[in-house]
XYZ file of C-alpha atoms in Angstrom:
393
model
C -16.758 -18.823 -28.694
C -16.660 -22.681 -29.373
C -14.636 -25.332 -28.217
C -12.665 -25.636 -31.420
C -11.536 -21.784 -30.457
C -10.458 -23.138 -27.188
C -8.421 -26.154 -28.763
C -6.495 -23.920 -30.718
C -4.725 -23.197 -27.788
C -3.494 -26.820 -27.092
C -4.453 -26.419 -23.623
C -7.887 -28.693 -24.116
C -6.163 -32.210 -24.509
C -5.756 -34.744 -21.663
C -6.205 -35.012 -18.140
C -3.394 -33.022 -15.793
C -2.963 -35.739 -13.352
C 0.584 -35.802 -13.125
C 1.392 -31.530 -13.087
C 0.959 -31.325 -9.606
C 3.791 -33.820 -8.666
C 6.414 -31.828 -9.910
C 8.718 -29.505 -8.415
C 12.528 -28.774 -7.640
C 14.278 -31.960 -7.093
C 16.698 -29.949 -4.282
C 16.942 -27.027 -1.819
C 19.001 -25.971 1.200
C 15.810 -28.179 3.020
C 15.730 -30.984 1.398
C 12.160 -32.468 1.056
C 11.822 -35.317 3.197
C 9.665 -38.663 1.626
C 7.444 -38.375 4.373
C 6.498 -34.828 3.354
C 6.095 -35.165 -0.774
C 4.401 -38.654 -0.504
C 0.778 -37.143 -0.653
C -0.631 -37.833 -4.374
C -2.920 -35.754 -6.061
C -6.233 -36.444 -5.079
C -9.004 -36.840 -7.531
C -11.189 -33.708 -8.689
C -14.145 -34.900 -6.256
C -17.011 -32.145 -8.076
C -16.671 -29.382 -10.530
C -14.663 -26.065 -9.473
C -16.682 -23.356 -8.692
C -15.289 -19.820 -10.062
C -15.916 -16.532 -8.526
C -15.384 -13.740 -11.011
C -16.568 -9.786 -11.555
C -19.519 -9.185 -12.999
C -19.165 -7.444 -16.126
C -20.796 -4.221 -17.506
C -21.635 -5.490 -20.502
C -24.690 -8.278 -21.662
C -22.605 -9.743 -24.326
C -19.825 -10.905 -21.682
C -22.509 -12.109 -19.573
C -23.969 -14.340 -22.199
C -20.445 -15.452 -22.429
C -19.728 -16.578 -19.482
C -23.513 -18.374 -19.473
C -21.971 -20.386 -23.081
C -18.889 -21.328 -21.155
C -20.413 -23.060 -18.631
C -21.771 -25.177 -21.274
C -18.378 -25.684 -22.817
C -16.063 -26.609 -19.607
C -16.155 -29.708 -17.953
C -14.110 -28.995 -14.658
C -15.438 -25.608 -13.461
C -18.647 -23.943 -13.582
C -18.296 -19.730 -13.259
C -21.011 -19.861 -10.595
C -20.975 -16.359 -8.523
C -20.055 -13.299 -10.107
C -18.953 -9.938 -7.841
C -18.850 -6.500 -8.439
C -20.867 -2.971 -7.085
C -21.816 0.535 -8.529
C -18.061 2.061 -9.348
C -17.053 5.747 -9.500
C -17.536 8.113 -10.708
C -21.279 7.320 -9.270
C -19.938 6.230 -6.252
C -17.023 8.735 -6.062
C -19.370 10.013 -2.635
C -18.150 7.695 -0.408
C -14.622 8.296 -1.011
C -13.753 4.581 -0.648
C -15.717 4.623 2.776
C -17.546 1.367 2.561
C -16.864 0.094 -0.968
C -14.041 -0.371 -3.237
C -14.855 1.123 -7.087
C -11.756 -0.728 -8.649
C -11.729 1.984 -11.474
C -14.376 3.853 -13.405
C -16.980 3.274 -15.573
C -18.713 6.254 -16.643
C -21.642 4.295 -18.579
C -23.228 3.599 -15.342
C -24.759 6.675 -14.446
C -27.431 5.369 -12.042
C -28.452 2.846 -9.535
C -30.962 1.286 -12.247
C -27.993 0.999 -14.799
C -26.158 -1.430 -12.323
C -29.961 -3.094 -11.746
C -30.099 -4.150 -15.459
C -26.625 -6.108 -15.217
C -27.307 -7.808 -11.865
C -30.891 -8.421 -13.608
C -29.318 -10.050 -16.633
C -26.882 -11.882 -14.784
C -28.757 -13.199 -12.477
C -31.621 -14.210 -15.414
C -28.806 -16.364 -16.863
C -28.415 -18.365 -13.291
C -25.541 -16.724 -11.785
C -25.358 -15.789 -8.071
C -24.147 -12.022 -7.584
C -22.079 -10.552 -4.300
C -22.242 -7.079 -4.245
C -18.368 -5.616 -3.064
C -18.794 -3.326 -0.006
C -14.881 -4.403 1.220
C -13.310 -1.707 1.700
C -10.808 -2.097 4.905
C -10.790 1.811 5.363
C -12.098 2.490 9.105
C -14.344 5.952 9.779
C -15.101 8.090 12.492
C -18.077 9.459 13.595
C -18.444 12.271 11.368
C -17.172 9.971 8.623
C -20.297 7.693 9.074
C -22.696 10.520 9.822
C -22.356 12.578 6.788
C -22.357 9.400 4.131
C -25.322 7.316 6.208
C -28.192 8.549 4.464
C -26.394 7.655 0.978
C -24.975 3.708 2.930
C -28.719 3.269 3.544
C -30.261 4.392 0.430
C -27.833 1.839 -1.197
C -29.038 -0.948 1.122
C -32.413 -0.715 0.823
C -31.823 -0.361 -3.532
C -29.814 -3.667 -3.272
C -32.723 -5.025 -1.192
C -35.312 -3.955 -2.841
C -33.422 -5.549 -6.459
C -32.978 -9.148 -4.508
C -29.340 -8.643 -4.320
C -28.926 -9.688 -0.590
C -25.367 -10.956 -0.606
C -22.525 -8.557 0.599
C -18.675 -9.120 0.772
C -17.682 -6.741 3.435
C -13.834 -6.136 5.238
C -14.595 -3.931 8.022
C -16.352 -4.637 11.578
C -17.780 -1.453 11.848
C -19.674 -1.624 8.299
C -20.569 -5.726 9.482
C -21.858 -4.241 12.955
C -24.227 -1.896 10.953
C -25.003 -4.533 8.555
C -26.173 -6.508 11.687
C -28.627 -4.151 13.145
C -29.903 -2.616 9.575
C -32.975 -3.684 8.910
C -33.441 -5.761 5.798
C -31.038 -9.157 6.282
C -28.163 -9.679 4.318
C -25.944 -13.163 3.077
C -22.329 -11.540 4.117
C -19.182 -12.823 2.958
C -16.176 -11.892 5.144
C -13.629 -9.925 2.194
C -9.834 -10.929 1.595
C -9.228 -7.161 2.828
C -9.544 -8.240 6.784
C -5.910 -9.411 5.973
C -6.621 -12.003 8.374
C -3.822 -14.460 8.887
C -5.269 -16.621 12.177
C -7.983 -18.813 13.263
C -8.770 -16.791 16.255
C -9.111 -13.299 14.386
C -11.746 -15.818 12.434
C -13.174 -17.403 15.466
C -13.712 -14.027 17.448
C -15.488 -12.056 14.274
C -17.582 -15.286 14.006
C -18.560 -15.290 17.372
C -19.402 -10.938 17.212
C -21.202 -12.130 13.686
C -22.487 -15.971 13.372
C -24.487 -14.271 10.007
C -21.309 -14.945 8.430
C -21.911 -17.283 5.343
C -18.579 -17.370 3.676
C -14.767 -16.543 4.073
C -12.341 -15.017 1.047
C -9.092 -15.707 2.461
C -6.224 -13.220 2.504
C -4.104 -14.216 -0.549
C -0.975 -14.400 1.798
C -2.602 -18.017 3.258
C -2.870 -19.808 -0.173
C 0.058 -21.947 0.482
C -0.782 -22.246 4.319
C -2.528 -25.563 3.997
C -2.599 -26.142 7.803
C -4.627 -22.804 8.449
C -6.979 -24.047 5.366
C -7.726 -27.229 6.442
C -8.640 -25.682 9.924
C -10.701 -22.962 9.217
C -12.796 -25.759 7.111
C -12.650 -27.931 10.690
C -14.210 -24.633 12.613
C -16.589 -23.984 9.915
C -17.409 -26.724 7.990
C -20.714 -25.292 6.635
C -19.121 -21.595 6.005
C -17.544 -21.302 2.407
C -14.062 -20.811 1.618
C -12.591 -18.914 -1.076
C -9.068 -18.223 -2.551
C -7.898 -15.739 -4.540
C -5.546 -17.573 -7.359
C -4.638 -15.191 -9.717
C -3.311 -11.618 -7.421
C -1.026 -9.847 -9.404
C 0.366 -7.998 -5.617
C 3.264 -9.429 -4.549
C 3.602 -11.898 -2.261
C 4.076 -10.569 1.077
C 3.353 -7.188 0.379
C 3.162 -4.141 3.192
C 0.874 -1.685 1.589
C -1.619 -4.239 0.754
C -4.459 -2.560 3.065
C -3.169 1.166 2.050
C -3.427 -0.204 -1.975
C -7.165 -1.806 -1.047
C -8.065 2.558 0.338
C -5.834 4.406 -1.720
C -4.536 4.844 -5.178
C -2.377 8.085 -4.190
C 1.678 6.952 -2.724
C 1.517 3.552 -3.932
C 3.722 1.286 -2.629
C 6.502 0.949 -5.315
C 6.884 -2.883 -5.605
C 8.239 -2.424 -9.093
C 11.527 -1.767 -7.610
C 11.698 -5.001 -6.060
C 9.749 -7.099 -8.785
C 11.732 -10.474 -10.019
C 8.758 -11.682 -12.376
C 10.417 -15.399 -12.534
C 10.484 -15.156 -8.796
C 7.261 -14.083 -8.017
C 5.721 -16.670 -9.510
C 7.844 -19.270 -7.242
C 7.547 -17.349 -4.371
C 3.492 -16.171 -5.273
C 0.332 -16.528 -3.458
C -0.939 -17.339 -7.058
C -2.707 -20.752 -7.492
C -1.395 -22.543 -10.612
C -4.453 -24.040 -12.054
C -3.311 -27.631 -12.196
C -3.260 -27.563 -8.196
C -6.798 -27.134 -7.556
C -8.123 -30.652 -6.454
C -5.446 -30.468 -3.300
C -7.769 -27.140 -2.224
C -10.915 -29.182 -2.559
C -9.524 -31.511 -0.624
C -8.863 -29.284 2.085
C -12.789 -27.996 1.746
C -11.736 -25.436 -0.379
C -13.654 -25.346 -3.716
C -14.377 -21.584 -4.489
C -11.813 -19.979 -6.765
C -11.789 -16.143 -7.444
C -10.250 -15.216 -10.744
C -9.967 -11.337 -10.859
C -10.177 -9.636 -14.162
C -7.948 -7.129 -16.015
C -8.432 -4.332 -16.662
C -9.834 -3.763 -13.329
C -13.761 -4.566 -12.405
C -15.226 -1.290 -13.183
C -14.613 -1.727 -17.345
C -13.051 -4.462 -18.829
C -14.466 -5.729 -22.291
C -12.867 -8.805 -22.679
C -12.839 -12.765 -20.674
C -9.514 -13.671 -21.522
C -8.039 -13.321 -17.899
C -11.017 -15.909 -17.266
C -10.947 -17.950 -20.491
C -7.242 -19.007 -19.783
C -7.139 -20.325 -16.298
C -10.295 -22.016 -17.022
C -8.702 -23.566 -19.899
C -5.856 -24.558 -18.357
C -7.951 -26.238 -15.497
C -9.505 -27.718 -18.190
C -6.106 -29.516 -20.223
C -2.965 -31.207 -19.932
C 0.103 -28.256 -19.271
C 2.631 -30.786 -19.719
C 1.193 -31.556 -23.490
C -0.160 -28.249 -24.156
C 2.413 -25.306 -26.380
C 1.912 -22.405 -23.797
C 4.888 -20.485 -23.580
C 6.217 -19.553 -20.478
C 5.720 -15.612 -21.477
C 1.629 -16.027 -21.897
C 1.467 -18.234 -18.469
C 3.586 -15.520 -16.735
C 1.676 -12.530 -18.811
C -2.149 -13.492 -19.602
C -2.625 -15.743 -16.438
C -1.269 -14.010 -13.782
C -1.405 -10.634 -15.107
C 2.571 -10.129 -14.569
C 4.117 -8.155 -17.875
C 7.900 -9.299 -19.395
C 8.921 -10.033 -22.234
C 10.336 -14.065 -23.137
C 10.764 -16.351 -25.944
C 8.202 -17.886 -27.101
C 10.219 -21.068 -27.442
C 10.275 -21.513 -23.729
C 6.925 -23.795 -23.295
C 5.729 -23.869 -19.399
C 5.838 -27.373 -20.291
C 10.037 -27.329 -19.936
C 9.574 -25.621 -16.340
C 7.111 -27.307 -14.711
C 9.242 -29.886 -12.850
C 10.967 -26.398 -11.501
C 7.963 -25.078 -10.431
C 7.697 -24.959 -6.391
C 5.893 -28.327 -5.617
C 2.668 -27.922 -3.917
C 3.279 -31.014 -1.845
C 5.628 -29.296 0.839
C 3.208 -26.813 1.589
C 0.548 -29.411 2.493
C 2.179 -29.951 5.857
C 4.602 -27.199 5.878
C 2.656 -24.220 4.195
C 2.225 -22.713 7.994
C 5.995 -21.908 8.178
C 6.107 -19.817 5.406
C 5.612 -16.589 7.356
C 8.184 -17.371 9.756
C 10.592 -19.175 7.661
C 11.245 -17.665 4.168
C 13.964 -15.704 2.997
C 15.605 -17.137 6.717
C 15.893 -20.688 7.020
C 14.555 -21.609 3.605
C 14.828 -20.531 0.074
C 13.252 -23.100 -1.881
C 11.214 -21.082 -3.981
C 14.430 -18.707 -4.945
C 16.220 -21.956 -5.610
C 13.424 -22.955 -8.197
C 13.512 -19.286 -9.674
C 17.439 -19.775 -10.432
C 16.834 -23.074 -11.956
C 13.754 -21.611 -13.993
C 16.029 -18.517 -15.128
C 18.727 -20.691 -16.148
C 16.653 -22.236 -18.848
C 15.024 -18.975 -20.347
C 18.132 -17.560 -20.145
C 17.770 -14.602 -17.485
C 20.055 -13.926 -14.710
């Protein structure tokens, strides 16, 4: 891949200074001057992007070329752990497989792509977030197999964990090699003092990966970076769930009785009303001391073959939207992962001004959770106004 490949997509040309002002000019609550008068402020240091590590050396050298290629971001950590069906023993006890990958048959298979990776200067998380508490007899009849993986992740230098459960971060605690641990998006916390008492039970705690539910909630962001100013923060910006979703925890343990959201998907909608971070918003997280951005892959972590999910959002943290010819299908399809069919003469460049503006969550992101679908509806508003100009109902 060269840059000339990445031009092609009219996405490398200018600066974006001027995206993140936009947004509807109305609503039922109309957006007081006082509240939209904060300008963008300036990209202060490059981006750094959290994605899964692949399976695969060829991606891996790609993503090593791309960080000679980008300007804005730098992929700098890269996540992933041993998937099923080698891992099928703990029965999502402990870890998370997101899907199956049959080609890695043992622990030294996963060793030579966290060797390779890590060879080509890339920091690597192993995933041990699953949110799924266990009993006694739970723990007791997996232990030997937790501990055998502990000590093989030890014993390969991989010594940072993302964990979501207190009762795996209590044995993490006492075990006895010492771990860098990342607190997971899967704690589903949504306060500071659910963050303040785990970091008091666990002041090991290096880093935070915020629920995806909190990515508007500027207020909370800004404060978590006030309690723990030397802990880093991390947001999910591309999470194809739904915003607001109540089977999030039972989708994270389970892939039997999904939650069926596609009865209540609105595509146009959900990416108003999204916990999705359009990509030229990012400089208002770093100003917030936010300036880790995960960008999840598709097909799911365990096999995918391809960067594309990665390749776009960096390139469009990397251009101008507003000069650029993405249609609104690929920003709604290939960026955020959400399937429908539009015209491809509908640019994203004609709905950007629609968008929701990121402004009136800077003060008022905290009400969110108490106010929508009540006493406001500004992000349906925007969705009629986008719909109106692709021409859905």
């Amino acid at each position: 891949m060269d840059r000339r490949e990445l031009l092609k997509s009219g996405l490398l040309v200018a600066g974006a200074a001027a995206v993140g002002l936009t947004g509807c000019s109305k609503s039922n609550q109309e957006v007081v001057d006082s509240e939209i008068s904060t300008k963008m402020p300036k990209q202060k240091e490059k981006f750094n992007i959290t994605t899964p590590l692949p399976f695969n050396h060829d991606l891996i050298d790609e993503m090593a070329d791309m960080n000679n290629i980008y300007k804005k971001s730098k992929i700098t950590t890269l996540y992933n752990n041993i998937p099923k069906p080698l891992n099928s023993d703990f029965n999502d006890f402990f870890t998370v497989s997101r899907g199956y990958n049959d080609k890695i048959k043992t622990y030294d298979d996963f060793a030579k792509y966290f060797g390779h990776a890590r060879d080509k200067g890339f920091e690597i998380v192993y995933v041990l977030n699953s949110p799924k508490s266990f009993s006694k007899e739970d723990y007791e009849s997996r232990r030997d197999k937790l501990y055998s993986q502990l000590d093989f992740l030890h014993d390969i230098g991989c010594n940072h964990l993302r964990i979501g459960n207190t009762q795996l971060l209590s044995i993490i605690a006492k075990y006895k090699h010492k771990f860098n641990v990342s607190a997971s998006t899967t704690f589903e916390f949504h306060n500071t003092r659910q963050y303040i008492n785990l970091f008091k039970n666990y002041p090991f705690i290096t880093g935070i990966d915020i629920s995806s539910d909190e990515n508007r909630n500027f207020p909370f962001l800004k404060n978590l970076h006030k309690l723990f100013p030397n802990v880093t923060l991390e947001v999910l910006v591309n999470e194809p769930c739904i915003m607001g979703c109540p089977a999030r925890m039972s989708h994270t343990m389970s892939d039997i009785y999904i939650f069926e959201c596609g009865k209540i998907r609105d595509n146009v909608l959900d990416m108003c009303r999204t916990a999705n971070i359009y990509p030229w918003n990012l400089s208002y997280y770093q100003n917030v001391g936010v300036n880790s951005f995960k960008i999840s892959s598709w097909p799911l972590r365990a096999n995918f073959n391809s960067l594309y999910f990665l390749r776009n959002y960096m390139d469009c943290i990397e251009g101008d939207i507003e000069k650029s010819e993405m249609s609104f299908q690929f920003f709604v399809n290939m960026l955020f992962l959400r399937y429908s069919r539009y015209s491809e003469d509908v640019k994203v460049r004609d709905i950007l001004k629609y968008l929701p503006d990121i402004r009136r969550f800077i003060k008022n992101g905290d009400k969110c959770a108490t106010r929508c679908g009540v006493e406001c509806t500004y992000c349906d508003e925007c969705a009629d106004k986008i719909k109106k100009i692709i021409g859905e109902k």
